[in-house]
Short mmCIF file of C-alpha atoms in Angstrom, two decimals:
data_model
loop_
_atom_site.label_atom_id
_atom_site.label_comp_id
_atom_site.label_asym_id
_atom_site.label_seq_id
_atom_site.Cartn_x
_atom_site.Cartn_y
_atom_site.Cartn_z
CA MET A 1 -66.02 19.23 -17.91
CA ASN A 2 -62.73 20.56 -18.88
CA ASN A 3 -62.09 20.25 -14.77
CA LYS A 4 -62.87 16.81 -14.90
CA PHE A 5 -60.85 16.21 -18.61
CA THR A 6 -57.29 17.88 -16.69
CA PHE A 7 -57.71 15.77 -13.58
CA LYS A 8 -58.31 12.14 -15.61
CA SER A 9 -55.44 13.50 -17.81
CA THR A 10 -52.97 14.46 -15.32
CA LEU A 11 -53.77 10.91 -13.78
CA LEU A 12 -53.65 9.03 -16.49
CA LEU A 13 -49.81 11.00 -17.31
CA ALA A 14 -48.72 10.25 -13.68
CA PHE A 15 -49.23 5.81 -14.12
CA THR A 16 -47.99 6.05 -17.45
CA LEU A 17 -44.39 7.49 -16.43
CA LEU A 18 -45.08 4.97 -13.44
CA ALA A 19 -42.16 2.63 -14.81
CA PHE A 20 -39.35 5.57 -14.84
CA MET A 21 -39.93 6.52 -11.46
CA ALA A 22 -39.24 3.84 -9.80
CA ASN A 23 -36.25 3.73 -11.50
CA ALA A 24 -34.18 6.20 -8.73
CA GLN A 25 -30.81 5.66 -10.33
CA LYS A 26 -29.31 4.15 -13.56
CA LYS A 27 -25.91 3.52 -12.98
CA MET A 28 -23.58 3.74 -16.33
CA TRP A 29 -19.84 3.51 -17.96
CA SER A 30 -18.99 6.13 -19.69
CA GLY A 31 -18.59 5.83 -23.21
CA ASN A 32 -21.14 3.10 -22.79
CA SER A 33 -24.75 3.82 -25.16
CA TYR A 34 -27.78 3.12 -23.21
CA ASN A 35 -31.36 3.64 -23.77
CA PHE A 36 -34.40 4.88 -21.75
CA THR A 37 -38.07 4.56 -22.68
CA ILE A 38 -41.76 5.40 -20.84
CA ASN A 39 -44.80 4.17 -22.12
CA SER A 40 -46.60 5.11 -25.54
CA ALA A 41 -49.51 3.06 -25.41
CA THR A 42 -51.51 5.23 -23.66
CA ASN A 43 -52.36 9.31 -23.91
CA SER A 44 -52.13 8.60 -27.63
CA SER A 45 -51.98 12.21 -27.79
CA SER A 46 -49.28 13.58 -25.78
CA THR A 47 -46.21 15.07 -26.71
CA ILE A 48 -42.97 14.30 -24.93
CA SER A 49 -39.80 15.42 -24.62
CA TRP A 50 -36.64 14.27 -22.58
CA THR A 51 -33.72 16.73 -21.40
CA GLU A 52 -30.27 16.44 -19.33
CA THR A 53 -30.22 19.06 -16.22
CA THR A 54 -28.06 19.28 -13.60
CA VAL A 55 -24.90 18.59 -16.05
CA PRO A 56 -21.17 19.11 -14.30
CA VAL A 57 -18.18 19.77 -15.29
CA GLY A 58 -15.88 16.55 -17.04
CA LEU A 59 -19.77 15.07 -17.95
CA THR A 60 -20.47 15.36 -21.42
CA PRO A 61 -24.12 14.27 -22.96
CA GLY A 62 -23.60 13.39 -26.77
CA THR A 63 -26.47 13.62 -29.59
CA ALA A 64 -29.37 12.08 -28.20
CA THR A 65 -31.14 10.08 -30.63
CA ILE A 66 -35.17 10.09 -30.14
CA GLY A 67 -37.21 7.91 -31.38
CA GLY A 68 -40.86 5.36 -30.75
CA THR A 69 -43.87 6.77 -30.78
CA ARG A 70 -44.09 10.18 -30.52
CA GLY A 71 -40.52 10.23 -28.94
CA SER A 72 -41.13 8.01 -26.06
CA SER A 73 -37.50 6.18 -26.70
CA TYR A 74 -34.56 8.25 -25.70
CA THR A 75 -30.71 7.01 -26.48
CA ASN A 76 -27.46 8.67 -25.82
CA THR A 77 -23.95 7.92 -24.60
CA PHE A 78 -22.10 10.32 -21.37
CA THR A 79 -19.06 10.46 -21.70
CA ASN A 80 -17.13 10.98 -17.69
CA SER A 81 -13.34 12.53 -18.94
CA THR A 82 -12.46 12.48 -15.20
CA ALA A 83 -11.16 10.25 -12.58
CA THR A 84 -14.55 9.63 -10.81
CA SER A 85 -17.80 9.59 -11.44
CA LYS A 86 -19.94 12.56 -12.21
CA SER A 87 -23.79 12.38 -11.90
CA CYS A 88 -26.52 14.16 -13.47
CA SER A 89 -30.02 13.85 -14.28
CA LEU A 90 -31.96 13.00 -17.18
CA SER A 91 -35.99 14.64 -16.97
CA VAL A 92 -38.91 13.52 -18.87
CA THR A 93 -41.73 15.88 -19.67
CA GLU A 94 -45.09 14.65 -21.07
CA THR A 95 -47.87 17.37 -22.74
CA VAL A 96 -51.11 16.71 -22.85
CA THR A 97 -53.74 19.70 -22.89
CA ASN A 98 -51.35 22.13 -21.61
CA CYS A 99 -51.48 19.70 -18.78
CA ALA A 100 -47.76 18.48 -18.29
CA THR A 101 -46.54 16.00 -16.00
CA THR A 102 -42.27 16.08 -15.63
CA ASN A 103 -40.41 13.00 -14.14
CA THR A 104 -36.65 12.60 -13.08
CA LEU A 105 -33.83 9.74 -13.25
CA GLY A 106 -30.48 10.04 -12.10
CA LEU A 107 -27.83 9.00 -13.64
CA GLU A 108 -24.39 8.63 -12.19
CA VAL A 109 -21.51 7.81 -15.18
CA PHE A 110 -18.47 6.47 -13.80
CA ALA A 111 -14.95 6.53 -15.17
CA THR A 112 -13.45 4.08 -16.79
CA PRO A 113 -11.52 1.72 -14.81
CA THR A 114 -7.63 2.23 -14.86
CA PHE A 115 -4.65 -0.22 -13.88
CA THR A 116 -1.34 -0.18 -12.79
CA ALA A 117 0.64 -2.13 -14.79
CA ASN A 118 3.14 -4.09 -13.45
CA SER A 119 7.04 -3.50 -14.08
CA LEU A 120 8.68 -5.60 -17.20
CA LEU A 121 9.95 -8.74 -17.02
CA THR A 122 12.69 -10.13 -19.42
CA TYR A 123 13.03 -13.66 -20.05
CA CYS A 124 15.61 -15.74 -22.24
CA PHE A 125 14.29 -18.10 -24.55
CA SER A 126 12.23 -20.30 -23.57
CA GLN A 127 13.88 -20.61 -19.67
CA ALA A 128 10.52 -18.12 -18.33
CA THR A 129 9.76 -18.98 -15.26
CA ALA A 130 6.22 -17.94 -13.72
CA PRO A 131 6.43 -15.42 -10.83
CA GLY A 132 4.49 -16.21 -7.22
CA THR A 133 2.03 -14.06 -7.95
CA LEU A 134 0.79 -11.61 -11.46
CA ASN A 135 -1.76 -9.19 -10.34
CA ALA A 136 -3.90 -7.18 -11.43
CA VAL A 137 -4.02 -4.30 -9.45
CA VAL A 138 -7.40 -1.11 -11.15
CA ALA A 139 -6.17 2.23 -10.19
CA ASN A 140 -9.14 3.68 -9.32
CA PHE A 141 -10.93 1.16 -7.62
CA ALA A 142 -11.87 3.38 -5.11
CA ASP A 143 -14.18 5.49 -6.97
CA ILE A 144 -15.68 2.48 -9.00
CA LYS A 145 -16.75 -0.63 -6.87
CA SER A 146 -19.66 1.37 -6.03
CA ILE A 147 -20.88 0.91 -9.68
CA THR A 148 -22.91 -3.05 -8.40
CA GLY A 149 -25.54 -3.53 -6.44
CA ASN A 150 -25.97 -6.24 -3.77
CA GLY A 151 -21.96 -6.71 -3.49
CA ASN A 152 -21.84 -8.28 -6.71
CA SER A 153 -18.62 -8.93 -8.56
CA PHE A 154 -16.78 -7.62 -11.82
CA THR A 155 -15.38 -10.37 -13.74
CA LEU A 156 -12.04 -9.10 -15.43
CA SER A 157 -10.80 -11.17 -19.40
CA TYR A 158 -7.15 -11.39 -19.80
CA GLN A 159 -5.27 -12.87 -22.94
CA LEU A 160 -1.65 -12.27 -24.15
CA TYR A 161 -0.36 -10.08 -27.30
CA ASN A 162 2.82 -10.16 -29.13
CA SER A 163 4.65 -7.39 -30.22
CA THR A 164 2.29 -6.45 -33.82
CA ASN A 165 -1.20 -6.41 -31.51
CA SER A 166 -2.14 -9.85 -32.07
CA VAL A 167 -3.77 -12.03 -29.88
CA ILE A 168 -1.88 -15.05 -28.67
CA PRO A 169 -3.88 -18.03 -28.79
CA GLY A 170 -4.12 -20.29 -25.74
CA THR A 171 -3.99 -17.58 -23.03
CA SER A 172 -7.44 -16.22 -22.19
CA GLY A 173 -9.32 -16.04 -18.78
CA THR A 174 -11.28 -14.36 -16.41
CA LEU A 175 -10.54 -13.15 -12.94
CA THR A 176 -12.96 -12.23 -10.07
CA LEU A 177 -12.55 -9.05 -8.58
CA THR A 178 -14.86 -8.11 -5.21
CA ALA A 179 -17.08 -4.90 -5.80
CA GLY A 180 -19.75 -3.25 -3.63
CA SER A 181 -19.99 -0.82 -1.33
CA SER A 182 -17.87 -2.17 1.84
CA ALA A 183 -14.83 -3.76 -0.48
CA SER A 184 -11.36 -2.64 -0.04
CA SER A 185 -9.14 -3.98 -1.87
CA GLY A 186 -9.00 -3.22 -6.00
CA THR A 187 -6.11 -6.32 -6.87
CA VAL A 188 -7.15 -10.04 -8.28
CA SER A 189 -4.38 -12.05 -9.12
CA LEU A 190 -4.10 -15.28 -11.42
CA SER A 191 -4.18 -18.19 -9.96
CA ALA A 192 -1.45 -21.13 -9.97
CA GLY A 193 -3.02 -21.93 -12.90
CA GLN A 194 -3.86 -19.65 -14.58
CA LEU A 195 0.18 -18.91 -14.47
CA THR A 196 1.39 -22.08 -15.47
CA THR A 197 -0.81 -22.37 -18.58
CA LEU A 198 0.39 -18.04 -20.12
CA TYR A 199 3.97 -19.25 -19.02
CA THR A 200 3.99 -22.47 -20.77
CA VAL A 201 2.64 -20.29 -24.10
CA LEU A 202 5.03 -17.82 -23.51
CA ASN A 203 8.15 -20.14 -23.10
CA SER A 204 6.70 -21.58 -26.94
CA GLN A 205 7.00 -17.99 -27.80
CA VAL A 206 9.60 -16.51 -30.79
CA ALA A 207 12.07 -13.83 -29.11
CA GLY A 208 9.99 -10.14 -28.86
CA THR A 209 7.93 -8.12 -26.40
CA TYR A 210 4.69 -9.94 -25.17
CA THR A 211 1.72 -8.11 -22.82
CA LEU A 212 -0.84 -9.31 -20.75
CA LYS A 213 -4.04 -7.34 -21.63
CA ILE A 214 -7.30 -6.70 -19.87
CA TYR A 215 -9.77 -6.45 -22.90
CA GLY A 216 -13.39 -7.39 -20.79
CA PHE A 217 -14.25 -5.85 -17.67
CA SER A 218 -17.98 -6.37 -16.38
CA THR A 219 -19.97 -6.58 -13.74
CA PRO A 220 -23.78 -8.60 -13.76
CA THR A 221 -26.68 -7.09 -16.41
CA THR A 222 -29.12 -7.57 -13.45
CA PRO A 223 -31.13 -5.63 -12.33
CA THR A 224 -30.67 -3.91 -14.83
CA SER A 225 -32.13 -0.50 -13.14
CA THR A 226 -28.67 -0.57 -11.85
CA GLU A 227 -25.80 -2.51 -13.08
CA ALA A 228 -24.03 -1.27 -16.03
CA GLY A 229 -22.79 -4.13 -17.27
CA ALA A 230 -19.65 -4.16 -19.77
CA VAL A 231 -17.56 -1.76 -20.46
CA SER A 232 -17.46 -0.82 -23.95
CA SER A 233 -14.13 1.06 -24.17
CA ILE A 234 -11.79 -1.96 -22.27
CA ALA A 235 -13.31 -4.07 -25.39
CA ALA A 236 -12.45 -1.53 -27.53
CA SER A 237 -8.31 -0.69 -26.30
CA PRO A 238 -7.37 -3.72 -24.00
CA ILE A 239 -5.14 -2.22 -21.31
CA THR A 240 -1.89 -3.72 -20.12
CA ILE A 241 -0.85 -4.72 -16.88
CA GLN A 242 2.32 -7.04 -17.82
CA SER A 243 4.67 -6.74 -20.22
CA PHE A 244 7.42 -9.64 -21.11
CA LEU A 245 10.56 -9.30 -22.90
CA ILE A 246 12.01 -12.63 -24.31
CA ASN A 247 15.43 -12.32 -25.55
CA ALA A 248 16.92 -14.24 -27.89
CA LEU A 249 19.68 -16.99 -26.92
CA PRO A 250 23.42 -16.47 -28.21
CA VAL A 251 23.94 -18.80 -30.89
CA ALA A 252 26.25 -21.56 -30.51
CA ASN A 253 29.37 -21.81 -31.22
CA PRO A 254 31.93 -24.83 -31.20
CA ILE A 255 35.08 -24.06 -29.25
CA ILE A 256 37.87 -23.92 -30.99
CA ALA A 257 41.28 -25.89 -29.76
CA ASN A 258 44.67 -24.34 -30.80
#
């Protein structure tokens, strides 16, 4: 009887963790919080434990939050302090009457996208002229481009900020950056229409310093097993891609004839 029960318990464990095994790898952004679960509806007397393994230098797991029935839910944030992606493993072990099954999910944690800022552009008040191109260049594109599956693209969101870091209304827009493992470029440009809108607003501002920043950076959210979604750190701290200096015009003086 014991042998039969042991076999059945082990078989139940295999089916319980089958969905977890199907997700061979999860691609994640550094600094984002992610939740992982297994089916807790079966094996009601089991115990469940989670472990991070093979964690390399430069990758730091946060303090995990365990929830759900018998700890079937695991939520954590992994921080990648390097410029390239880092991989580790997340293991879940379920035990029934001293019989344990362990399954492992690979995690690849990508560094936060970085941008190369363009040189400062200086204009006189109300006289700014739109350049032919205005680019957003992803500096670590060679590393992060493989985070998307099936050749999906990144979506970048930008807007203009004043010297107090307040958003200037009417200047937001989105850019699409082709990703996928075969992509070769990390540069995307504002369209002619986007530049016209930006410079119309810029010419209506008072003298001062203004910055165009990327405040959103994301991949598609499906399939959720491989895509990383939005980069939370960029939303919290937008990244400058272009600075503008608007100088005041000299005060007009009448010509004095002697």
